[in-house]
Short mmCIF file of C-alpha atoms in Angstrom, two decimals:
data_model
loop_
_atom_site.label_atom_id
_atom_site.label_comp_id
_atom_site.label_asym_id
_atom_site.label_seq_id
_atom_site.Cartn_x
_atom_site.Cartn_y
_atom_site.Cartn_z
CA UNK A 81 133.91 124.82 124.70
CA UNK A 82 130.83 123.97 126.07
CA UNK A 83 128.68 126.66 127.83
CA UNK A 84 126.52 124.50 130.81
CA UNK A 85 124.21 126.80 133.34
CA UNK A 86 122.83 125.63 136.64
CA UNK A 87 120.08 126.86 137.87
CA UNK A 88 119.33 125.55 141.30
CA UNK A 89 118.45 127.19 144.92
CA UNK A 90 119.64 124.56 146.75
CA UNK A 91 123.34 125.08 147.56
CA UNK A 92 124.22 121.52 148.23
CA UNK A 93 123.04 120.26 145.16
CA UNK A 94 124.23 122.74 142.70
CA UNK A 95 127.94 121.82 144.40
CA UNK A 96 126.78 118.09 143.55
CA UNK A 97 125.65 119.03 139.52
CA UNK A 98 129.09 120.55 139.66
CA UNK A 99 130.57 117.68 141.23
CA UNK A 100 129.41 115.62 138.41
CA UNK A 101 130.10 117.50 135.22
CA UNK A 102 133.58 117.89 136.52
CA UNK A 103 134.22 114.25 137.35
CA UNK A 104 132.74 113.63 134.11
CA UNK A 105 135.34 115.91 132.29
CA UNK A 106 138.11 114.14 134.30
CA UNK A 107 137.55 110.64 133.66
CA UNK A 108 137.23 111.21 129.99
CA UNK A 109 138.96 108.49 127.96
CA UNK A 110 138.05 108.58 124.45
CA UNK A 111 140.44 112.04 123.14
CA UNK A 112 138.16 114.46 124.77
CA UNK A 113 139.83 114.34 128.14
CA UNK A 114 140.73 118.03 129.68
CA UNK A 115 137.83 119.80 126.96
CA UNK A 116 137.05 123.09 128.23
CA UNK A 117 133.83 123.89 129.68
CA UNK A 118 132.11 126.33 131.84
CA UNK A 119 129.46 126.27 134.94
CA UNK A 120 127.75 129.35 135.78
CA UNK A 121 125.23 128.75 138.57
CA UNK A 122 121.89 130.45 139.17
CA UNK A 123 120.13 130.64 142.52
CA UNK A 124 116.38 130.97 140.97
CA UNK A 125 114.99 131.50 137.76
CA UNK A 126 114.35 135.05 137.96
CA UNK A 127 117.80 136.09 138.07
CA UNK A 128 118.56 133.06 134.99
CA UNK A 129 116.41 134.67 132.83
CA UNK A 130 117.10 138.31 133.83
CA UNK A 131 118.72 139.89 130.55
CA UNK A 132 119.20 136.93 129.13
CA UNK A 133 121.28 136.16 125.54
CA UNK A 134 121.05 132.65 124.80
CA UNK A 135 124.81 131.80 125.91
CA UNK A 136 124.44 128.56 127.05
CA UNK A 137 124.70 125.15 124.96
CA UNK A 138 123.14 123.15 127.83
CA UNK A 139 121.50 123.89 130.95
CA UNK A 140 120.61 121.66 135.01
CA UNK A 141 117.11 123.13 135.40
CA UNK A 142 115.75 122.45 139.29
CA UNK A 143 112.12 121.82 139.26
CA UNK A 144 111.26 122.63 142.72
CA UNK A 145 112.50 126.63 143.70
CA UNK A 146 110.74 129.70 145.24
CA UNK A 147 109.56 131.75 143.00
CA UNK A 148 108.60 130.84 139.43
CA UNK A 149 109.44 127.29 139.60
CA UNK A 150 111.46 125.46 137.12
CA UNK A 151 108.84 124.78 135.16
CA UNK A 152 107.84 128.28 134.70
CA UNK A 153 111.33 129.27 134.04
CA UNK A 154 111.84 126.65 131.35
CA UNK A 155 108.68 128.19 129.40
CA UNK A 156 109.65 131.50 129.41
CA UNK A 157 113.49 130.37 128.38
CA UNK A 158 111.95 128.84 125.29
CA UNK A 159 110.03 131.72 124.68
CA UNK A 160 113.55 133.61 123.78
CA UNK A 161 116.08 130.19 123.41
CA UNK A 162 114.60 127.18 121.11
CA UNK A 163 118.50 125.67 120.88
CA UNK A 164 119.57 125.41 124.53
CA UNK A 165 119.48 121.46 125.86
CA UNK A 166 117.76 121.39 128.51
CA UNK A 167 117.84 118.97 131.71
CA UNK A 168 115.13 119.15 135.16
CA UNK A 169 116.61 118.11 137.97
CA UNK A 170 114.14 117.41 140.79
CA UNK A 171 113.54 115.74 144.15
CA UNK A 172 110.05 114.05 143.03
CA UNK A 173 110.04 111.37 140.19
CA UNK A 174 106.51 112.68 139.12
CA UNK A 175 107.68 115.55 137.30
CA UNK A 176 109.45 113.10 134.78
CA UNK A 177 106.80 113.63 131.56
CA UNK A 178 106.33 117.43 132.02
CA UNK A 179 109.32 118.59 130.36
CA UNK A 180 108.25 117.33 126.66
CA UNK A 181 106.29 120.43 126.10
CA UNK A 182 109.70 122.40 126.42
CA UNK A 183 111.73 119.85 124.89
CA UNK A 184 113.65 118.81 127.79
CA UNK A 185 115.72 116.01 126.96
CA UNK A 186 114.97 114.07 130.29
CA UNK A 187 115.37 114.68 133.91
CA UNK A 188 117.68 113.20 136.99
CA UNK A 189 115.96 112.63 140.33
CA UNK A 190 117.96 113.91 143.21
CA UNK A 191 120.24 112.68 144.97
CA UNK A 192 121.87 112.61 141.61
CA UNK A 193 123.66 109.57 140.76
CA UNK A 194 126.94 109.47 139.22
CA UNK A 195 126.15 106.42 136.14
CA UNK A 196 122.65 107.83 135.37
CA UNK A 197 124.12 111.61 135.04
CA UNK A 198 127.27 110.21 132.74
CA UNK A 199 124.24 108.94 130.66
CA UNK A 200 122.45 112.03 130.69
CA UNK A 201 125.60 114.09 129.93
CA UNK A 202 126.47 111.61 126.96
CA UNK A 203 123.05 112.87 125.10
CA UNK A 204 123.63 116.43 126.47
CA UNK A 205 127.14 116.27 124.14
CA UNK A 206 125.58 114.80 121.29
CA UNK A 207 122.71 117.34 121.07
CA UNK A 208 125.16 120.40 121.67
CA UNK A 209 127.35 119.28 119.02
CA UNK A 210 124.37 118.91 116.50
CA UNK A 211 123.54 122.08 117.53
CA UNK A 212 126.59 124.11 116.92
CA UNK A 213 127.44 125.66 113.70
CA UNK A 214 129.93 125.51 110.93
CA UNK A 215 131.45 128.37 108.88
CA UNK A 216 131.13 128.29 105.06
CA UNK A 217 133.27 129.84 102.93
CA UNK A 218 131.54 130.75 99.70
CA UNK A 219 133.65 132.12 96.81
CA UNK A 220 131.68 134.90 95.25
CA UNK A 221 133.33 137.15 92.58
CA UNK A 222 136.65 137.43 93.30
CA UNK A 223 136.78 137.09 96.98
CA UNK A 224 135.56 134.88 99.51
CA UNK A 225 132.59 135.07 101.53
CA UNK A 226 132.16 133.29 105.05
CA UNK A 227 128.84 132.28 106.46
CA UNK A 228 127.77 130.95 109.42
CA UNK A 229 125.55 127.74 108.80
CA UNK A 230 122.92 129.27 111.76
CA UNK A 231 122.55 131.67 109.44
CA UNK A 232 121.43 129.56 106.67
CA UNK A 233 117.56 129.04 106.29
CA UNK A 234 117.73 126.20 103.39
CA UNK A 235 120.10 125.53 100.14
CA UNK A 236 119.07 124.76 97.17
CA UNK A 237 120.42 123.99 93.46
CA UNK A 238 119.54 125.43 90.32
CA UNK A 239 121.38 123.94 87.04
CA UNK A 240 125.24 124.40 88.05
CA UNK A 241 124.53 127.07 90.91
CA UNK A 242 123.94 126.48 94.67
CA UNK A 243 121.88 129.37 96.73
CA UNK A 244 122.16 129.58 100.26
CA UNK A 245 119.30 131.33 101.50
CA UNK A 246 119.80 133.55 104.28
CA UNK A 247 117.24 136.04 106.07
CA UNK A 248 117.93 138.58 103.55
CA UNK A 249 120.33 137.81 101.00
CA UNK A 250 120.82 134.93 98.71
CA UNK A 251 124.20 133.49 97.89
CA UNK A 252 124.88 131.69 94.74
CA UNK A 253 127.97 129.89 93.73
CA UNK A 254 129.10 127.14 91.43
CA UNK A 255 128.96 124.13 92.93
CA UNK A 256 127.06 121.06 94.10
CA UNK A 257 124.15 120.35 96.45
CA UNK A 258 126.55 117.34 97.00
CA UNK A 259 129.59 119.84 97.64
CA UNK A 260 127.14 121.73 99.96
CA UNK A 261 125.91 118.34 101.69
CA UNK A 262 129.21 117.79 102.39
CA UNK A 263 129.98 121.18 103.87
CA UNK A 264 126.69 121.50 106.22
CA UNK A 265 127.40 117.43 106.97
CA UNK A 266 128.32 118.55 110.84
CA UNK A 267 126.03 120.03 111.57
CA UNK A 268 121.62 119.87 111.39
CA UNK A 269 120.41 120.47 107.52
CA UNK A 270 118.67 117.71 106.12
CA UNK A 271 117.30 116.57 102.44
CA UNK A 272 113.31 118.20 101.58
CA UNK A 273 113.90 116.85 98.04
CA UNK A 274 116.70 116.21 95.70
CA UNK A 275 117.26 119.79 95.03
CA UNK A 276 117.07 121.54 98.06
CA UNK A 277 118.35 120.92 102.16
CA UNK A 278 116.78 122.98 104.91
CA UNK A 279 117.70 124.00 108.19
CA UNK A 280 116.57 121.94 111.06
CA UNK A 281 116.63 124.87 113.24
CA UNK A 282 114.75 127.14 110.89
CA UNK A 283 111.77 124.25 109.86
CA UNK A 284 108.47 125.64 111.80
CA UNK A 285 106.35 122.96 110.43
CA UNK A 286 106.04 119.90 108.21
CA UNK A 287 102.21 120.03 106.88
CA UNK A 288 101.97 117.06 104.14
CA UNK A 289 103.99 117.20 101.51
CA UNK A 290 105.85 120.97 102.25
CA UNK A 291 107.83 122.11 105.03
CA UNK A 292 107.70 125.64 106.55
CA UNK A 293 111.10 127.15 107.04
CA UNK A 294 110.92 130.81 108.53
CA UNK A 295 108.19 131.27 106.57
CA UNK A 296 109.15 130.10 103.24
CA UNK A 297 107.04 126.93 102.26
CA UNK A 298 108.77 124.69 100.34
CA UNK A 299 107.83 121.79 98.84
CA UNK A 300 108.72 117.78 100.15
CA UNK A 301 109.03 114.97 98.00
CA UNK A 302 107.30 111.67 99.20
CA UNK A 303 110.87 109.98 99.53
CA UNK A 304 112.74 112.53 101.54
CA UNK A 305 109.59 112.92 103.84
CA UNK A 306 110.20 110.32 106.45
CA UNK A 307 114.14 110.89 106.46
CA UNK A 308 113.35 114.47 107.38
CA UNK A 309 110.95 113.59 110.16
CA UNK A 310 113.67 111.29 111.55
CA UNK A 311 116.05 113.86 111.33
CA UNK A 312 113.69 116.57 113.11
CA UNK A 313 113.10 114.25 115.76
CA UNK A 314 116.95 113.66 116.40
CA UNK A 315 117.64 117.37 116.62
CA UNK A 316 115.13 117.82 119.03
CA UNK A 317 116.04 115.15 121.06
CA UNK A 318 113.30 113.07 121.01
#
């Protein structure tokens, strides 16, 4: 399932985003064809953002609409939602570099065309899928524990143990980092050094050789550094 807001004033061209992402779903060849999705449609950003809970994976921002304009919108979204993928759709080309600031993967100039929004949608997929989590079942004691990996702040290994770090417990199980690679492989965590994997969702900043991941600095070896810059700049879309 994959959650997809509109948020447009014009009626004519929200019908035509809807259009699209529907013809898109239905000439699907590649084992996807008939995958669920939803469309909810906004008429301005006001009511968008109005009690909002970060239930969308992806999102048709208009640029140009009374009242805080799209661009105003998309700051205060990211203000509450850093995951949602976000699109500007907009009558006038000029707006195309002001969406980097709010990590907009790109915009489509209106009319929309079919080929350039297929594209568009493509990336949209990719990045939602990146984005989504995976659920880890961790054997601790005699049961079994499962954890979300959005949960997860950063893994690491300690002799024969693995500790997955959460916001306010730590569990530790017998394993691998390997094993736990191969778990979190789905999905966004990435290599800070050969003992430890952080989540790409979690990193706040990379300053030399640590990283910064809600608030715990931890430390990156000169080998794993330019792998994990790659990786940041995938998940961000850029």
């Amino acid at each position: 399932m994959i959650r997809i807001a509109i948020v447009d004033d014009d009626d004519t061209d929200a019908a035509r985003t809807t259009e699209m992402i529907e013809r898109y779903y239905a000439e699907r060849e590649d084992g996807t064809r008939g995958k669920a999705y939803t469309i909810t449609r906004f008429t301005d950003g006001e009511s968008f953002l109005d009690d909002y809970k970060a239930e969308f994976d992806a999102m048709f921002l208009d640029v140009e609409m009374p009242g805080i304009d799209g661009l105003e919108t998309a700051h205060r979204l990211r203000e509450i939602d850093s995951h949602v993928v976000l699109v500007f759709t907009t009558k006038m080309a000029q707006y195309a570099a002001v969406g980097y600031d709010v990590d907009a993967i790109g915009y489509l100039v209106k009319p929309i065309d079919y080929f350039g929004f297929a594209l568009k949608m493509r990336k949209v997929e990719d990045l939602v899928a990146k984005r989504q989590g995976v659920t880890i079942p961790l054997t601790v004691g005699t049961g079994t524990q499962f954890l979300s990996s959005h949960d997860v702040r950063y893994v690491e290994v300690l002799g024969h143990e693995v500790i997955y770090h959460t916001e306010k417990v730590a569990y530790k199980v017998w394993s691998s980092l390997k094993e736990a690679a191969a778990l979190l492989e789905p999905v966004h965590f990435a290599a800070s050094n050969r003992y430890c994997l952080v989540n790409l969702e979690w990193v706040q900043a990379v300053n030399g050789d640590t990283v910064v991941v809600d608030g715990q600095t931890l430390p990156v070896s000169r080998s794993k550094r330019k792998p994990l810059m790659q990786a940041l700049a995938a998940y961000y879309g850029r």
